[in-house]
PDB file of C-alpha atoms in Angstrom:
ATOM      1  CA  UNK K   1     147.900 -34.488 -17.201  1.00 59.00           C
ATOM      2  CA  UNK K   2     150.095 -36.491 -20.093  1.00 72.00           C
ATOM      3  CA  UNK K   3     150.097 -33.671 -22.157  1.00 91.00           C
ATOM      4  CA  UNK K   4     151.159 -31.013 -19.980  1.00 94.00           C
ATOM      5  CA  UNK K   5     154.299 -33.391 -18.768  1.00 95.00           C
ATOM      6  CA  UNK K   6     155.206 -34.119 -22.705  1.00 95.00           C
ATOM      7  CA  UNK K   7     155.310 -29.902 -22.705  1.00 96.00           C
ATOM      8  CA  UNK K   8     157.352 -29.918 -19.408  1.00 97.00           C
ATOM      9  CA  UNK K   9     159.762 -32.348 -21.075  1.00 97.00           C
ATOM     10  CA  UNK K  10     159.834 -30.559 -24.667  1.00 97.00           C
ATOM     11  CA  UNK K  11     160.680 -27.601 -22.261  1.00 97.00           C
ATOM     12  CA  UNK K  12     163.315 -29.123 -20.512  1.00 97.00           C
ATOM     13  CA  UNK K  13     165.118 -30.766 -23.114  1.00 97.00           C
ATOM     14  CA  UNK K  14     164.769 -27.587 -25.260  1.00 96.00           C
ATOM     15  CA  UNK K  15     166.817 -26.165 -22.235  1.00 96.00           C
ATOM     16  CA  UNK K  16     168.809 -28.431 -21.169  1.00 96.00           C
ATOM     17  CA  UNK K  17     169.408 -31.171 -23.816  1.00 96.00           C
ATOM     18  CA  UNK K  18     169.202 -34.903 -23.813  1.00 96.00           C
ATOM     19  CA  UNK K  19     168.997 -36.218 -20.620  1.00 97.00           C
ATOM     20  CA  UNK K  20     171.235 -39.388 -20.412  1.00 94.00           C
ATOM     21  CA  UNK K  21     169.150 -40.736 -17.730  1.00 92.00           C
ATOM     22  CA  UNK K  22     166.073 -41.020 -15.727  1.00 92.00           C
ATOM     23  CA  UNK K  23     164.236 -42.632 -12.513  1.00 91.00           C
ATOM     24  CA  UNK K  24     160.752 -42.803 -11.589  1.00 90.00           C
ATOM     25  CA  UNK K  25     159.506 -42.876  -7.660  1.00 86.00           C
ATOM     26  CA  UNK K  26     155.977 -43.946  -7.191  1.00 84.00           C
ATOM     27  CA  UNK K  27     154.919 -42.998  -3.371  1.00 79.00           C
ATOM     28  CA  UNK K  28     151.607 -44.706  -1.767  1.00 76.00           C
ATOM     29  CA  UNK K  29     148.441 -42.219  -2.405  1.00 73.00           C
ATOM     30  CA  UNK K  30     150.813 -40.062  -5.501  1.00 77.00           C
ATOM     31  CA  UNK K  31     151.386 -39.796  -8.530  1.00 83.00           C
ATOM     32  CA  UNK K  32     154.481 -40.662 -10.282  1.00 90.00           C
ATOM     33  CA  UNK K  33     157.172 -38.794 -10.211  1.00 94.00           C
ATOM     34  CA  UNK K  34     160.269 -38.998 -12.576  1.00 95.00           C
ATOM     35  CA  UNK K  35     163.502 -37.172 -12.440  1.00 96.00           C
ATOM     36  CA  UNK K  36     165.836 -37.137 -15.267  1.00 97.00           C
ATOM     37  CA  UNK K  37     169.521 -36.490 -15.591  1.00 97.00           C
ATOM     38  CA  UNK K  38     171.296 -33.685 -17.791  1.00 97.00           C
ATOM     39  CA  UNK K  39     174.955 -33.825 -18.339  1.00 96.00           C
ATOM     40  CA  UNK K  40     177.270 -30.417 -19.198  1.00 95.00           C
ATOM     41  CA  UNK K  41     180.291 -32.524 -19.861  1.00 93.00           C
ATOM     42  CA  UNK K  42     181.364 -28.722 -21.136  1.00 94.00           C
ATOM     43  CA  UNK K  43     180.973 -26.978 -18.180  1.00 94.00           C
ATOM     44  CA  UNK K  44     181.421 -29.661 -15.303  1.00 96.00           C
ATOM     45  CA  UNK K  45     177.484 -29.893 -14.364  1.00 97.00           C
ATOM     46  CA  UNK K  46     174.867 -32.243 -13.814  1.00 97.00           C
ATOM     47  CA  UNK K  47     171.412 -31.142 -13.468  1.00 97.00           C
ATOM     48  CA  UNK K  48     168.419 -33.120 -11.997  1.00 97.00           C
ATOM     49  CA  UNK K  49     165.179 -32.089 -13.161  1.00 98.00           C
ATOM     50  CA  UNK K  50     162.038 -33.359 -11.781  1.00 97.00           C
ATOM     51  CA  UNK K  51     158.683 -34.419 -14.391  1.00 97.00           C
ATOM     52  CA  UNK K  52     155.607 -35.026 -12.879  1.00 95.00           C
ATOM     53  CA  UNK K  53     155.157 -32.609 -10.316  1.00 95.00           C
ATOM     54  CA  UNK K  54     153.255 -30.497 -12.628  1.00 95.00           C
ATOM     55  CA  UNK K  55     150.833 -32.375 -13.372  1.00 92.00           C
ATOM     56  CA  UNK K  56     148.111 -30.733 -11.559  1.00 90.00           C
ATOM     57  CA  UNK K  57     147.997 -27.662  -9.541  1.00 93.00           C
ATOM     58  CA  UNK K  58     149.702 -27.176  -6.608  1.00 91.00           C
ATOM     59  CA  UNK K  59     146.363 -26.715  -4.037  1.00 83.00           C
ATOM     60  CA  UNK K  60     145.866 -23.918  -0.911  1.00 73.00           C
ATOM     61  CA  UNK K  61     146.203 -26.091   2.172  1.00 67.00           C
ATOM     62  CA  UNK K  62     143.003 -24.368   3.720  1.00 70.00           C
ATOM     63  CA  UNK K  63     141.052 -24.838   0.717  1.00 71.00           C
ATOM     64  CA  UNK K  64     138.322 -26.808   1.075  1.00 68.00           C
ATOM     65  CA  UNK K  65     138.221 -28.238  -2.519  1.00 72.00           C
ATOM     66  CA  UNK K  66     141.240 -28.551  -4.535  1.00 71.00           C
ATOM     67  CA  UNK K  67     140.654 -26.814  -7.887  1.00 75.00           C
ATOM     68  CA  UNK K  68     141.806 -29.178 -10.543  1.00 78.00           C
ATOM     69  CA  UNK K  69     142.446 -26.770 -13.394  1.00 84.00           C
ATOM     70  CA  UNK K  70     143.889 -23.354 -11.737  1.00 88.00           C
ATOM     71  CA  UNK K  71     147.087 -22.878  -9.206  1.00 89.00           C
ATOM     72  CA  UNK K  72     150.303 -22.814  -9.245  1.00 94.00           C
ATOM     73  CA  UNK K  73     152.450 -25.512 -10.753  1.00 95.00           C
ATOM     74  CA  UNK K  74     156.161 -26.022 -10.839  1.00 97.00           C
ATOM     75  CA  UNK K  75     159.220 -28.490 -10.941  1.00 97.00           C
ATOM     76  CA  UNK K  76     162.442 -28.766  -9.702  1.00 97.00           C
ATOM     77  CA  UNK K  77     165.832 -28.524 -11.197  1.00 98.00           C
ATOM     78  CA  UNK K  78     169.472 -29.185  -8.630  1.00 97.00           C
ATOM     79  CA  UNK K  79     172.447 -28.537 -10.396  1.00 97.00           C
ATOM     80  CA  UNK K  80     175.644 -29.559  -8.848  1.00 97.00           C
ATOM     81  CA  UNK K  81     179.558 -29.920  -9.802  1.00 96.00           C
ATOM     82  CA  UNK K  82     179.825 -33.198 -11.762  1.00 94.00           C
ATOM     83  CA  UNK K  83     182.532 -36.104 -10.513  1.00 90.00           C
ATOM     84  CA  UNK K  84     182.752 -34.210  -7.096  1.00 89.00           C
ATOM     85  CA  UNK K  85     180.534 -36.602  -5.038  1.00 90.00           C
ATOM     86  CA  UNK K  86     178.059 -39.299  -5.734  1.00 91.00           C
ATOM     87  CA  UNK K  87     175.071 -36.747  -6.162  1.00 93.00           C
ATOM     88  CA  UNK K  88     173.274 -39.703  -8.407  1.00 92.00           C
ATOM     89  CA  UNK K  89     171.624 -40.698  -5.096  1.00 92.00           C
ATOM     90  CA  UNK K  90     169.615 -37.962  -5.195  1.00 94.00           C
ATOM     91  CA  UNK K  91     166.911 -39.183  -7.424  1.00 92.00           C
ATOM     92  CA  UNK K  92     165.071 -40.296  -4.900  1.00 90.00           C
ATOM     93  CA  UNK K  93     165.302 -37.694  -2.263  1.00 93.00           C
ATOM     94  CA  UNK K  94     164.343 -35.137  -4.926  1.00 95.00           C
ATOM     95  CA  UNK K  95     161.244 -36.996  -6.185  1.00 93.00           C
ATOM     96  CA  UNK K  96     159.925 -37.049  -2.409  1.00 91.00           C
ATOM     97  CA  UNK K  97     160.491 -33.534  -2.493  1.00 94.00           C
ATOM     98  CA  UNK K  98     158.533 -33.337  -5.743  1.00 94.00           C
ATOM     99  CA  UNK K  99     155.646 -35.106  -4.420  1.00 91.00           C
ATOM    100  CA  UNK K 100     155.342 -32.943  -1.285  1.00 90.00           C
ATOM    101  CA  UNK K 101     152.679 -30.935  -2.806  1.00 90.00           C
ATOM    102  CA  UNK K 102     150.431 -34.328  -3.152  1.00 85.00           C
ATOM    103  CA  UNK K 103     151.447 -35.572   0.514  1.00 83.00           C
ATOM    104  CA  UNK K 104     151.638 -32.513   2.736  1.00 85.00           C
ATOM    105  CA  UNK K 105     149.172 -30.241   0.610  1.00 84.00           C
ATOM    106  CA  UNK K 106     151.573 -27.349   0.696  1.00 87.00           C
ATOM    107  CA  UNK K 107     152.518 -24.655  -1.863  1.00 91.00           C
ATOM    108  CA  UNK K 108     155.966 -24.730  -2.914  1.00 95.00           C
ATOM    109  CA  UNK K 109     157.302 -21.358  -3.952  1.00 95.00           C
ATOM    110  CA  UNK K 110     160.530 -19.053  -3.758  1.00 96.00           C
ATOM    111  CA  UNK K 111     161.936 -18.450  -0.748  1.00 96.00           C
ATOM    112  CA  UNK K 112     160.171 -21.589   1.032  1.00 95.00           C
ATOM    113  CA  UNK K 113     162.220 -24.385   2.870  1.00 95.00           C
ATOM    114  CA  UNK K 114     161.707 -28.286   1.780  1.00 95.00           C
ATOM    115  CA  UNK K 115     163.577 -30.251   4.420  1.00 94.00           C
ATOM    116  CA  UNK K 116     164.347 -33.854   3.882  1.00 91.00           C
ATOM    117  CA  UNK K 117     165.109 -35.133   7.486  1.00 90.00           C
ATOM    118  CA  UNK K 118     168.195 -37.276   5.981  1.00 93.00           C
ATOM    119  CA  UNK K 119     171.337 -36.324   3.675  1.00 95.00           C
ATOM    120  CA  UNK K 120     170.388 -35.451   0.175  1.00 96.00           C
ATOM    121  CA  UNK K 121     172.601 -38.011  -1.036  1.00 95.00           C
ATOM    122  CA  UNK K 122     174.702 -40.087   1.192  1.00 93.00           C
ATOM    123  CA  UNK K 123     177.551 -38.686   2.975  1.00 92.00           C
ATOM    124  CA  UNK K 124     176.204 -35.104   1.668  1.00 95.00           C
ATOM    125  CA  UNK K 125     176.796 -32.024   4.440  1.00 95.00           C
ATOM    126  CA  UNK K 126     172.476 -30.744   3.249  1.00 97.00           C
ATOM    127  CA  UNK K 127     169.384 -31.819   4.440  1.00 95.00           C
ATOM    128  CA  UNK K 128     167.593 -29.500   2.851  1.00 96.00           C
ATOM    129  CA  UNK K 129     167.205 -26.579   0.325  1.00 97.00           C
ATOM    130  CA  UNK K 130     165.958 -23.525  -0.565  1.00 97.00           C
ATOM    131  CA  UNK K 131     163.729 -22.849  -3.314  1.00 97.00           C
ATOM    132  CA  UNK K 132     164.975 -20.287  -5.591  1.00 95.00           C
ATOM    133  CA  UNK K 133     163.235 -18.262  -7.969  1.00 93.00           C
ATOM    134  CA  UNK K 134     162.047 -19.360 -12.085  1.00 89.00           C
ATOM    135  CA  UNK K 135     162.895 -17.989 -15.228  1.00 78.00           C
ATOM    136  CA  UNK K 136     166.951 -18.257 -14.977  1.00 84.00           C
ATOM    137  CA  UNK K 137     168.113 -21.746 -16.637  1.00 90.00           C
ATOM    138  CA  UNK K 138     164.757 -22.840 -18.001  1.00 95.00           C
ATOM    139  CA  UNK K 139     161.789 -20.476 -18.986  1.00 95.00           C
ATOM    140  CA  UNK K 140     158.420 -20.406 -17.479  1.00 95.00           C
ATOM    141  CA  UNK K 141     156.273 -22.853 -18.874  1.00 96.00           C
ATOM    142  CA  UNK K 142     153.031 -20.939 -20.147  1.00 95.00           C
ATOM    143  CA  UNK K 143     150.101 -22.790 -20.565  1.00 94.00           C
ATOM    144  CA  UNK K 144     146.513 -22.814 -22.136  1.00 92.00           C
ATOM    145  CA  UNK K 145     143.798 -20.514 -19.956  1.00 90.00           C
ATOM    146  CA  UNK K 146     142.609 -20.864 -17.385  1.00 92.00           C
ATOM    147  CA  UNK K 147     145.714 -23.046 -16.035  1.00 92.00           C
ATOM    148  CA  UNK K 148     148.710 -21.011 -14.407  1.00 94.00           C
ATOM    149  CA  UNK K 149     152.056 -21.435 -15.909  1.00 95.00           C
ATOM    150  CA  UNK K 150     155.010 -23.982 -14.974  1.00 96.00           C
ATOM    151  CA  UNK K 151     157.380 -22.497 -13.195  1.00 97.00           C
ATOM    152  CA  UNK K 152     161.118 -24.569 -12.911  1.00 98.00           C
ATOM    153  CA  UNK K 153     162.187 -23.522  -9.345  1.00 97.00           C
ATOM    154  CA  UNK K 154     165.857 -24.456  -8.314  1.00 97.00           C
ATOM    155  CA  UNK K 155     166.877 -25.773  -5.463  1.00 97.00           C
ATOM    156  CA  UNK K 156     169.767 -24.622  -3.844  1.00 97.00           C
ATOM    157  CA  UNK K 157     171.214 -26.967  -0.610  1.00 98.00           C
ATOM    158  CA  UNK K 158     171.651 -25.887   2.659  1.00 97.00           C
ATOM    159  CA  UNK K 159     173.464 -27.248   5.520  1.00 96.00           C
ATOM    160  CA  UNK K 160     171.767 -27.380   8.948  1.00 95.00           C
ATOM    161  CA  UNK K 161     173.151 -24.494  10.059  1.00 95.00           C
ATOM    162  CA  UNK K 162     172.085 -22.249   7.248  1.00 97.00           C
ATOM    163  CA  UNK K 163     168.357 -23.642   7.294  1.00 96.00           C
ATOM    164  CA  UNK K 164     168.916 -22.515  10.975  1.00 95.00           C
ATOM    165  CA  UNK K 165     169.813 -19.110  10.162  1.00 96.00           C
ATOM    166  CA  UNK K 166     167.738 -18.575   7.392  1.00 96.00           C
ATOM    167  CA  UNK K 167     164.653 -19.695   9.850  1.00 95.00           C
ATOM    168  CA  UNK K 168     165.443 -16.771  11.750  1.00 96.00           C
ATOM    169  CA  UNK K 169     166.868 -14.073   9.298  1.00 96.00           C
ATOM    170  CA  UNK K 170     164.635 -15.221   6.331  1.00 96.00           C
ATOM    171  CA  UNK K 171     165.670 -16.299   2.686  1.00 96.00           C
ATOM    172  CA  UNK K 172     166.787 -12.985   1.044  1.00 96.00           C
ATOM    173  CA  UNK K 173     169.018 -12.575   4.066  1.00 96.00           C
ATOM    174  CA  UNK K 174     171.007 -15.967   3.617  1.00 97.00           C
ATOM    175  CA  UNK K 175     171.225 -15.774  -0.576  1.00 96.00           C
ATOM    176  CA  UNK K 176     172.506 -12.549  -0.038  1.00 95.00           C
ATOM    177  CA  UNK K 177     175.270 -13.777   2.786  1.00 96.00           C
ATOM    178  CA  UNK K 178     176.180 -16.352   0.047  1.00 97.00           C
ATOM    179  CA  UNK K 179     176.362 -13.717  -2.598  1.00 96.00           C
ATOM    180  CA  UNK K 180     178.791 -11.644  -0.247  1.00 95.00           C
ATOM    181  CA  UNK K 181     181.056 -14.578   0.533  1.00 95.00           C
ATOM    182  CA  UNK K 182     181.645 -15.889  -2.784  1.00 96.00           C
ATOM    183  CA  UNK K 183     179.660 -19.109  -1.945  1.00 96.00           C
ATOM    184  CA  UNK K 184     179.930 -22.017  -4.665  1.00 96.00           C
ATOM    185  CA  UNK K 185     176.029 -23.001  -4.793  1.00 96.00           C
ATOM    186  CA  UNK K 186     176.806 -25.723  -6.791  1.00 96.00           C
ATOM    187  CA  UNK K 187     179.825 -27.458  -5.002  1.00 97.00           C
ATOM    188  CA  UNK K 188     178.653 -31.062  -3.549  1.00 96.00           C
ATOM    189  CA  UNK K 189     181.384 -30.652  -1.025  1.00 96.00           C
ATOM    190  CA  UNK K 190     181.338 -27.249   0.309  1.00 95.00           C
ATOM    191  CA  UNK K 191     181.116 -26.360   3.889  1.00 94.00           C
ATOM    192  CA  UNK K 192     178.245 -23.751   5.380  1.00 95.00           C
ATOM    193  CA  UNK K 193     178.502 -20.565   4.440  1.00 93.00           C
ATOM    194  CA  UNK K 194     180.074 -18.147   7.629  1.00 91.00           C
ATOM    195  CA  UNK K 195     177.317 -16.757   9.091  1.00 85.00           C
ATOM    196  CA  UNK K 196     178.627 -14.831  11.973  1.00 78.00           C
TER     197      UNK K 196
END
Protein backbone atom coordinates (compact mmCIF):
# COMPACT_ATOMS: atom_id res chain seq x y z
CA UNK A 1 0.00 0.00 0.00
CA UNK A 2 3.01 2.64 1.09
CA UNK A 3 4.72 2.05 -1.90
CA UNK A 4 2.19 2.46 -4.43
CA UNK A 5 1.13 6.02 -2.66
CA UNK A 6 5.08 7.14 -2.65
CA UNK A 7 4.56 6.31 -6.76
CA UNK A 8 1.20 8.24 -6.77
CA UNK A 9 3.03 11.16 -5.15
CA UNK A 10 6.38 10.90 -7.36
CA UNK A 11 3.60 11.02 -10.10
CA UNK A 12 1.92 13.89 -8.98
CA UNK A 13 4.62 16.07 -8.11
CA UNK A 14 6.38 15.06 -11.39
CA UNK A 15 3.12 16.68 -12.83
CA UNK A 16 2.24 19.11 -10.93
CA UNK A 17 5.16 20.35 -8.75
CA UNK A 18 5.62 20.98 -5.09
CA UNK A 19 2.62 21.01 -3.37
CA UNK A 20 2.69 23.90 -0.76
CA UNK A 21 0.29 22.11 1.34
CA UNK A 22 -1.52 19.14 2.54
CA UNK A 23 -4.43 17.65 4.91
CA UNK A 24 -5.16 14.27 5.95
CA UNK A 25 -8.99 13.00 6.80
CA UNK A 26 -9.16 9.79 8.66
CA UNK A 27 -13.02 8.48 8.46
CA UNK A 28 -14.25 5.60 11.04
CA UNK A 29 -13.77 1.97 9.25
CA UNK A 30 -11.07 3.86 6.25
CA UNK A 31 -8.12 4.42 5.48
CA UNK A 32 -6.42 7.66 5.42
CA UNK A 33 -6.84 9.87 3.03
CA UNK A 34 -4.62 12.97 2.25
CA UNK A 35 -5.12 15.72 -0.20
CA UNK A 36 -2.43 18.04 -1.11
CA UNK A 37 -2.36 21.49 -2.58
CA UNK A 38 -0.60 22.64 -5.96
CA UNK A 39 -0.21 26.25 -6.69
CA UNK A 40 0.13 27.76 -10.61
CA UNK A 41 0.90 31.19 -9.31
CA UNK A 42 1.66 31.41 -13.39
CA UNK A 43 -1.46 30.59 -14.61
CA UNK A 44 -4.02 31.57 -11.75
CA UNK A 45 -4.74 27.76 -10.54
CA UNK A 46 -4.88 25.72 -7.63
CA UNK A 47 -5.19 22.10 -7.90
CA UNK A 48 -6.28 19.60 -5.14
CA UNK A 49 -5.10 16.23 -5.58
CA UNK A 50 -6.17 13.43 -3.49
CA UNK A 51 -3.30 10.44 -2.06
CA UNK A 52 -4.58 7.55 -0.61
CA UNK A 53 -7.39 6.53 -2.53
CA UNK A 54 -5.26 4.25 -4.45
CA UNK A 55 -4.19 2.32 -2.20
CA UNK A 56 -6.06 -0.73 -2.96
CA UNK A 57 -8.42 -1.57 -5.65
CA UNK A 58 -11.47 -0.07 -6.12
CA UNK A 59 -13.92 -3.47 -5.51
CA UNK A 60 -17.33 -4.64 -7.71
CA UNK A 61 -20.14 -3.88 -5.28
CA UNK A 62 -21.74 -7.41 -6.06
CA UNK A 63 -18.61 -9.16 -5.56
CA UNK A 64 -18.60 -11.39 -3.01
CA UNK A 65 -14.86 -11.10 -2.06
CA UNK A 66 -12.96 -8.05 -2.68
CA UNK A 67 -9.82 -8.94 -4.66
CA UNK A 68 -6.96 -7.25 -2.96
CA UNK A 69 -4.45 -7.10 -5.79
CA UNK A 70 -6.57 -6.49 -9.20
CA UNK A 71 -9.29 -3.52 -10.04
CA UNK A 72 -9.40 -0.40 -10.81
CA UNK A 73 -7.68 2.32 -8.86
CA UNK A 74 -7.71 6.05 -9.18
CA UNK A 75 -7.45 9.58 -7.48
CA UNK A 76 -8.80 12.76 -7.76
CA UNK A 77 -7.50 16.04 -8.92
CA UNK A 78 -10.14 19.69 -8.75
CA UNK A 79 -8.60 22.48 -10.25
CA UNK A 80 -10.16 25.79 -9.76
CA UNK A 81 -9.35 29.71 -10.39
CA UNK A 82 -7.03 30.73 -7.53
CA UNK A 83 -8.04 33.99 -5.15
CA UNK A 84 -11.67 33.72 -6.59
CA UNK A 85 -13.32 32.05 -3.53
CA UNK A 86 -12.19 30.26 -0.47
CA UNK A 87 -11.94 26.78 -2.34
CA UNK A 88 -9.27 25.73 0.63
CA UNK A 89 -12.36 24.28 2.37
CA UNK A 90 -12.50 21.72 0.15
CA UNK A 91 -10.01 19.39 1.64
CA UNK A 92 -12.30 17.80 3.44
CA UNK A 93 -15.23 17.40 1.20
CA UNK A 94 -12.86 15.94 -1.40
CA UNK A 95 -11.24 13.36 0.92
CA UNK A 96 -14.92 12.02 1.74
CA UNK A 97 -15.28 11.79 -1.80
CA UNK A 98 -11.99 9.90 -1.98
CA UNK A 99 -12.96 7.45 0.54
CA UNK A 100 -16.31 6.61 -1.09
CA UNK A 101 -14.92 3.60 -2.65
CA UNK A 102 -14.07 2.17 1.08
CA UNK A 103 -17.60 3.37 2.53
CA UNK A 104 -20.18 2.83 -0.19
CA UNK A 105 -18.23 -0.04 -2.12
CA UNK A 106 -18.78 1.66 -5.43
CA UNK A 107 -16.61 2.03 -8.57
CA UNK A 108 -15.71 5.43 -9.38
CA UNK A 109 -15.15 6.00 -13.07
CA UNK A 110 -15.77 8.63 -15.98
CA UNK A 111 -18.89 9.81 -16.49
CA UNK A 112 -20.20 8.75 -12.84
CA UNK A 113 -21.78 11.34 -10.34
CA UNK A 114 -20.21 11.73 -6.60
CA UNK A 115 -22.68 13.94 -4.77
CA UNK A 116 -21.75 15.50 -1.52
CA UNK A 117 -25.20 16.46 0.01
CA UNK A 118 -23.59 19.97 1.22
CA UNK A 119 -21.57 22.87 -0.68
CA UNK A 120 -18.16 21.81 -1.76
CA UNK A 121 -16.75 24.56 0.07
CA UNK A 122 -18.81 27.03 1.91
CA UNK A 123 -20.88 29.46 0.16
CA UNK A 124 -19.95 27.38 -3.18
CA UNK A 125 -23.10 27.22 -5.94
CA UNK A 126 -21.87 22.74 -6.38
CA UNK A 127 -22.78 19.95 -4.52
CA UNK A 128 -21.40 17.71 -6.57
CA UNK A 129 -19.23 16.73 -9.63
CA UNK A 130 -18.65 14.85 -12.43
CA UNK A 131 -15.90 12.58 -12.95
CA UNK A 132 -14.01 13.27 -15.99
CA UNK A 133 -11.82 11.17 -17.87
CA UNK A 134 -7.55 10.33 -17.07
CA UNK A 135 -4.63 10.91 -18.99
CA UNK A 136 -5.04 14.92 -19.58
CA UNK A 137 -3.03 16.86 -16.67
CA UNK A 138 -1.39 13.86 -15.05
CA UNK A 139 -0.56 10.46 -16.82
CA UNK A 140 -1.90 7.13 -15.96
CA UNK A 141 -0.13 5.60 -13.30
CA UNK A 142 1.06 2.04 -14.60
CA UNK A 143 1.83 -0.39 -12.23
CA UNK A 144 3.56 -3.86 -11.62
CA UNK A 145 1.24 -7.06 -12.98
CA UNK A 146 -1.21 -8.18 -12.05
CA UNK A 147 -2.43 -4.70 -10.44
CA UNK A 148 -4.43 -2.26 -12.86
CA UNK A 149 -3.04 1.12 -13.37
CA UNK A 150 -3.80 4.55 -11.43
CA UNK A 151 -5.85 6.50 -13.16
CA UNK A 152 -6.06 10.60 -11.94
CA UNK A 153 -9.77 11.34 -12.73
CA UNK A 154 -10.85 15.11 -12.49
CA UNK A 155 -13.57 16.34 -11.08
CA UNK A 156 -15.44 18.87 -12.62
CA UNK A 157 -18.44 20.74 -10.25
CA UNK A 158 -21.83 20.87 -10.98
CA UNK A 159 -24.59 22.88 -9.69
CA UNK A 160 -27.89 21.20 -8.76
CA UNK A 161 -29.40 21.88 -11.71
CA UNK A 162 -26.84 20.40 -14.01
CA UNK A 163 -26.54 17.07 -11.84
CA UNK A 164 -30.35 17.30 -12.58
CA UNK A 165 -30.00 17.43 -16.18
CA UNK A 166 -27.22 15.34 -16.59
CA UNK A 167 -29.38 12.54 -14.52
CA UNK A 168 -31.65 12.62 -17.28
CA UNK A 169 -29.61 13.45 -20.52
CA UNK A 170 -26.43 11.59 -19.30
CA UNK A 171 -22.73 12.91 -18.94
CA UNK A 172 -21.55 13.29 -22.60
CA UNK A 173 -24.70 15.31 -23.10
CA UNK A 174 -23.94 18.02 -20.31
CA UNK A 175 -19.82 18.26 -21.08
CA UNK A 176 -20.80 18.79 -24.41
CA UNK A 177 -23.58 21.70 -23.47
CA UNK A 178 -20.59 23.21 -21.52
CA UNK A 179 -18.30 22.85 -24.45
CA UNK A 180 -20.99 24.71 -26.69
CA UNK A 181 -21.52 27.56 -24.24
CA UNK A 182 -18.10 28.49 -23.53
CA UNK A 183 -18.45 27.25 -19.87
CA UNK A 184 -15.41 28.21 -17.46
CA UNK A 185 -14.99 24.63 -15.68
CA UNK A 186 -12.72 26.03 -13.47
CA UNK A 187 -14.42 29.33 -12.22
CA UNK A 188 -15.38 28.96 -8.29
CA UNK A 189 -18.05 31.48 -8.96
CA UNK A 190 -19.78 30.66 -12.07
CA UNK A 191 -23.43 30.18 -12.43
CA UNK A 192 -25.09 26.77 -14.14
CA UNK A 193 -24.55 26.33 -17.40
CA UNK A 194 -28.08 27.26 -19.67
CA UNK A 195 -29.57 24.24 -20.23
CA UNK A 196 -32.72 25.03 -22.01
Amino acid sequence: MGEVLALVEARLRTALGEPDARAAVTFLGTDRIEVLRFVDAEAGLVRYATLGMSAAPMADPTAALADPVKGPRAELVLTVRLGRADTDKVLRPLAVLAATPQVEGVIVAPGASLDLGGPLWPGAGFSSVLVAGSGGLVEDLELDEPMDPVRFLPLLPMTPNEAAWKRVHGAQALEERWLAKGTDLRDPLRGSVSLD
